[in-house]
PDB file of C-alpha atoms in Angstrom:
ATOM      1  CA  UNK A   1    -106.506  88.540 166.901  1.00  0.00           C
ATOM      2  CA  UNK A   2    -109.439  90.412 165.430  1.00  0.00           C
ATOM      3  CA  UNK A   3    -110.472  89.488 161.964  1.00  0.00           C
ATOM      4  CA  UNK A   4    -110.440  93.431 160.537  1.00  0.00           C
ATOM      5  CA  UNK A   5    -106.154  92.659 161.516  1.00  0.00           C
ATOM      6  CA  UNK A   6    -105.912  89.441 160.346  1.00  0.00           C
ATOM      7  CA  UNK A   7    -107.285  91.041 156.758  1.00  0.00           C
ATOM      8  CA  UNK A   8    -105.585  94.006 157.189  1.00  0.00           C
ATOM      9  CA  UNK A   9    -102.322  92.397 157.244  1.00  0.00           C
ATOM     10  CA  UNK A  10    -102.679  90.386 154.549  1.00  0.00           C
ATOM     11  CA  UNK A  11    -103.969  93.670 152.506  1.00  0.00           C
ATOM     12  CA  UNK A  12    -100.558  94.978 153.582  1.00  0.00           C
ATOM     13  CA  UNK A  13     -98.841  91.561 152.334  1.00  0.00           C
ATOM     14  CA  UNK A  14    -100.200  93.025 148.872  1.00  0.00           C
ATOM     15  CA  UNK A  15     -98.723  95.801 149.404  1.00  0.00           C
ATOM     16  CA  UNK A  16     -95.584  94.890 150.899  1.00  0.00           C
ATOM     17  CA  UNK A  17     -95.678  92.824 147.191  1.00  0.00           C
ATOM     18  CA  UNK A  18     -96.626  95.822 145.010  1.00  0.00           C
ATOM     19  CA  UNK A  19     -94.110  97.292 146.570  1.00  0.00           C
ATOM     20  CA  UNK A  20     -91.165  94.883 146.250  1.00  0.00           C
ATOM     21  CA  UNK A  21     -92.240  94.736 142.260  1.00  0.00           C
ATOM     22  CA  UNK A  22     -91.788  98.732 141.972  1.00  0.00           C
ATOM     23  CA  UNK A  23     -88.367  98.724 143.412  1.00  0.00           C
ATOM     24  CA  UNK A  24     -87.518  95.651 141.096  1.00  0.00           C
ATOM     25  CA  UNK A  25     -88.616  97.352 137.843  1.00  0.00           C
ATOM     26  CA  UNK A  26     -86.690 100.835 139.155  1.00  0.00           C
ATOM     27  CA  UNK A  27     -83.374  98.897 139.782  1.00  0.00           C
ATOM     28  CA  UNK A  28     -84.041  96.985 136.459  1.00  0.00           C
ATOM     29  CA  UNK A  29     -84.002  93.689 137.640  1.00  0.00           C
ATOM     30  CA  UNK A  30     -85.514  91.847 134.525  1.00  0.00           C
ATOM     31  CA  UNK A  31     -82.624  89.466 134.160  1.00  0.00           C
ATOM     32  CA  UNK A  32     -84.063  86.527 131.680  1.00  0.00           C
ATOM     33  CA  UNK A  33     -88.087  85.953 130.229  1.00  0.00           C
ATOM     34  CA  UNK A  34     -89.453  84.461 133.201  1.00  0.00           C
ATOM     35  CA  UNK A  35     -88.445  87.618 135.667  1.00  0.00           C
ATOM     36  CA  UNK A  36     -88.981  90.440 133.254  1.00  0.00           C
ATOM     37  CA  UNK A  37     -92.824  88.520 132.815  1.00  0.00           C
ATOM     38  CA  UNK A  38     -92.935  88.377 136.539  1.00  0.00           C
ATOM     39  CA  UNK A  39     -91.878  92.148 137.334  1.00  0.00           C
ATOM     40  CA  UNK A  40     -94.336  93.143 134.549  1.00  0.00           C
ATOM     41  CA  UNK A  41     -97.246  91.881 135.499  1.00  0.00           C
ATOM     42  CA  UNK A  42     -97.149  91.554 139.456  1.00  0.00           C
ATOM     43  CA  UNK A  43     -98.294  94.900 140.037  1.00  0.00           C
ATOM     44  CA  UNK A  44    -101.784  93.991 138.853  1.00  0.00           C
ATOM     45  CA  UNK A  45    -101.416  90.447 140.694  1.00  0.00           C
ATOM     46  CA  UNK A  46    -100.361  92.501 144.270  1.00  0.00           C
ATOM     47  CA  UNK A  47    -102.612  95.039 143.916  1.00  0.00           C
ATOM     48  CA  UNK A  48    -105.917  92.678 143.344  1.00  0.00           C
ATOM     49  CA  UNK A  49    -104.594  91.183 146.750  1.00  0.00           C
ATOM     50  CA  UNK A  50    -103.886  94.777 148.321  1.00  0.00           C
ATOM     51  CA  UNK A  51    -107.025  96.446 147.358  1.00  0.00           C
ATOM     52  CA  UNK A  52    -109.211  93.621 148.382  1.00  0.00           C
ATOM     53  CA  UNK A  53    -107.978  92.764 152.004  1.00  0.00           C
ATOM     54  CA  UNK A  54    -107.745  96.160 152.626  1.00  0.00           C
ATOM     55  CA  UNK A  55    -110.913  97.265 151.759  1.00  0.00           C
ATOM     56  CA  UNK A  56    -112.046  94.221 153.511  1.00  0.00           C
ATOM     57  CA  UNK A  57    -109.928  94.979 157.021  1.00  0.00           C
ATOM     58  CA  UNK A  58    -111.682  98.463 156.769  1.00  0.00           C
ATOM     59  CA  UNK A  59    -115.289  96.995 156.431  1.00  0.00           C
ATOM     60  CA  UNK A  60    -114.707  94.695 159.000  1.00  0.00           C
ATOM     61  CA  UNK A  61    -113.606  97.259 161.364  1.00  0.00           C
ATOM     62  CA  UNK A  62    -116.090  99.577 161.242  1.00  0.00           C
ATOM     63  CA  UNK A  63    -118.668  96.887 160.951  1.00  0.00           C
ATOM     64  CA  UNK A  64    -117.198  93.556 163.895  1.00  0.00           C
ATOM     65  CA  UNK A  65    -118.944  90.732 164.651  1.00  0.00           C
ATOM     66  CA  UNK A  66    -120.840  89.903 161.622  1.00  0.00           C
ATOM     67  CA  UNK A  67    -121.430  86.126 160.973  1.00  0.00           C
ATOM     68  CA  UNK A  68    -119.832  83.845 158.312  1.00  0.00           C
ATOM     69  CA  UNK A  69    -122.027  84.334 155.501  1.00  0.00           C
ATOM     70  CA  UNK A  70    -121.446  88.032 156.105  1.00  0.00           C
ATOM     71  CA  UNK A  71    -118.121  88.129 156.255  1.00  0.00           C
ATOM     72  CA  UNK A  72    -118.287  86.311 152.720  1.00  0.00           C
ATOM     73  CA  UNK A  73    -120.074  88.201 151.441  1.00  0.00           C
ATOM     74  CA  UNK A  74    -118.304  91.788 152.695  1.00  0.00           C
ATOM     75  CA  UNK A  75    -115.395  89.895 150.938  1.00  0.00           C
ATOM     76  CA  UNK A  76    -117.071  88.702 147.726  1.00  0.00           C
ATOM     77  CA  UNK A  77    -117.742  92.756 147.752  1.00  0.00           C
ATOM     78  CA  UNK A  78    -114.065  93.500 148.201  1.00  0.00           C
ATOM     79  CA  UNK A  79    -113.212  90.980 145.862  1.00  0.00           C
ATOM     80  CA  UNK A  80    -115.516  92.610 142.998  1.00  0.00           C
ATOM     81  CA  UNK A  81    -114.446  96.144 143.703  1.00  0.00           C
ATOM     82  CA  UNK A  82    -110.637  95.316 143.497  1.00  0.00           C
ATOM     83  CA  UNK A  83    -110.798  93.137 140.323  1.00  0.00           C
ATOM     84  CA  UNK A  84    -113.527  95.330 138.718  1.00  0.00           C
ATOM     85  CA  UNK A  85    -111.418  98.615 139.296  1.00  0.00           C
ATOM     86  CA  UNK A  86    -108.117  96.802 138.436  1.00  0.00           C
ATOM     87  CA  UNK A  87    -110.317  95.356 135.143  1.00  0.00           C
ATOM     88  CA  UNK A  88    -111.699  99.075 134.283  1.00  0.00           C
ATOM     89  CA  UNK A  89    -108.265 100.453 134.406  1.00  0.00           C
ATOM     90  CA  UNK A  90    -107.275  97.913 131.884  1.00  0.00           C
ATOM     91  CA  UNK A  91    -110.368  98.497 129.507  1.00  0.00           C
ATOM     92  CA  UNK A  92    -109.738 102.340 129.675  1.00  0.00           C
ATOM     93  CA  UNK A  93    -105.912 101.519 128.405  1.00  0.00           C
ATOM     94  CA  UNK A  94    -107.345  99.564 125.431  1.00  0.00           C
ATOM     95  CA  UNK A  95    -109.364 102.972 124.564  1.00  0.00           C
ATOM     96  CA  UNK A  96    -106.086 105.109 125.061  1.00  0.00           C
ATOM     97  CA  UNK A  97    -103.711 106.019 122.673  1.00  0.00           C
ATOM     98  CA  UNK A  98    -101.091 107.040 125.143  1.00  0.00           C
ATOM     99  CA  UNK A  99    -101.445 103.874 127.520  1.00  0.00           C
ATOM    100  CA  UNK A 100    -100.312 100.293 127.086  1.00  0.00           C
ATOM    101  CA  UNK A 101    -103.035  98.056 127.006  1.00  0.00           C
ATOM    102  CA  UNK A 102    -101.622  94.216 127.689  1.00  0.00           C
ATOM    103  CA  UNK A 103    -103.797  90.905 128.202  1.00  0.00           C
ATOM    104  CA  UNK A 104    -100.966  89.047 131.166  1.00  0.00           C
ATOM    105  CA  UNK A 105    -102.344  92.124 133.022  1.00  0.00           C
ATOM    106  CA  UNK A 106    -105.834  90.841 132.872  1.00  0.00           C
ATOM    107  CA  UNK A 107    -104.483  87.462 133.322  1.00  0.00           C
ATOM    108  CA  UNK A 108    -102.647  88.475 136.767  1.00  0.00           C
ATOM    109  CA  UNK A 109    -105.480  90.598 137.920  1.00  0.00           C
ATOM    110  CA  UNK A 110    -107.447  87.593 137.410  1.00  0.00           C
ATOM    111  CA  UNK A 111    -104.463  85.577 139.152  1.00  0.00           C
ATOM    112  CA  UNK A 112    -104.768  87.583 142.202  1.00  0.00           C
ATOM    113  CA  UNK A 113    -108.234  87.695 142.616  1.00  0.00           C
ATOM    114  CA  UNK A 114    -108.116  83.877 142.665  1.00  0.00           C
ATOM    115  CA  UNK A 115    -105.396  83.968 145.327  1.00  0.00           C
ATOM    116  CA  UNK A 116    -107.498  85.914 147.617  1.00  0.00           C
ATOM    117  CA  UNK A 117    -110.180  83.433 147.784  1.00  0.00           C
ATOM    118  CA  UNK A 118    -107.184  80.960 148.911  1.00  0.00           C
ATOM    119  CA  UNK A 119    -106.304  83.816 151.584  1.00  0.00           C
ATOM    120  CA  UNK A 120    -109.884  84.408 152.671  1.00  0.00           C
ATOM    121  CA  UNK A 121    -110.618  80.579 153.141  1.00  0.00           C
ATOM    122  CA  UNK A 122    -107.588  80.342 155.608  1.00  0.00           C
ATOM    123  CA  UNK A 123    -108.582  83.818 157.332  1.00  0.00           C
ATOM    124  CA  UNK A 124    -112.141  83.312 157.640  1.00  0.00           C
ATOM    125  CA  UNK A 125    -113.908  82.657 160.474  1.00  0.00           C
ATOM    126  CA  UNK A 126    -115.098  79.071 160.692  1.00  0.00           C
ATOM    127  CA  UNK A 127    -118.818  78.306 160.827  1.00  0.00           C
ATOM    128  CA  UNK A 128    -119.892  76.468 164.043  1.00  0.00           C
ATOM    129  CA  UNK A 129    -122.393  73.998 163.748  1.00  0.00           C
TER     130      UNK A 129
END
């Protein structure tokens, strides 16, 4: 299997996720503290996995074959440009009067990132020496 799928479908895992947490929260499913945390703060932990792996399934596409240290670094990349986006978005809610600003949402954006470097290490290509 070509390593642009293999990240692509775990980019669509996150999303399958983020998806899953929106129908939770529309059929009110917050039934005691630990679920209610959960289906609050899961969209920022699935979308820190979407937004990576497919960002990173994209880059790999267009650009195959490149070595192990580039394909860490394309994801360290992907990495930086989901968590720093997801991040932003919670630093321009802090400046808003009209949004809800909330630190678990750092917290699970920081969870996810995290989680992806678990992912990449089993999707990676291994170095041959």
């Amino acid at each position: 299997m070509k390593q642009s799928t293999r990240y692509g479908l775990a980019g669509l895992g996150g999303l399958g996720l983020l998806t899953l947490v929106q129908w939770a929260r529309q059929e009110h499913l917050q039934h005691g503290a630990v679920l209610t945390y959960l289906i609050g703060v899961g969209p920022n932990f699935a979308a820190a996995i979407a937004i990576t792996f497919v960002l990173l399934g994209a880059w790999a596409e267009q650009r195959p074959g490149a070595d192990g240290q580039g394909e860490r670094q394309r994801f360290r990349v992907s990495a930086a440009i989901s968590g720093g986006g997801l991040l932003g978005w919670e630093g321009v809610q802090m400046l808003s009067r009209n949004l809800v600003f909330d630190w678990q949402d750092v917290l699970a954006t920081l969870a996810g990132i995290a989680v992806c470097f678990a992912v990449f290490a089993v999707l990676a290509p291994r170095s041959r020496a």
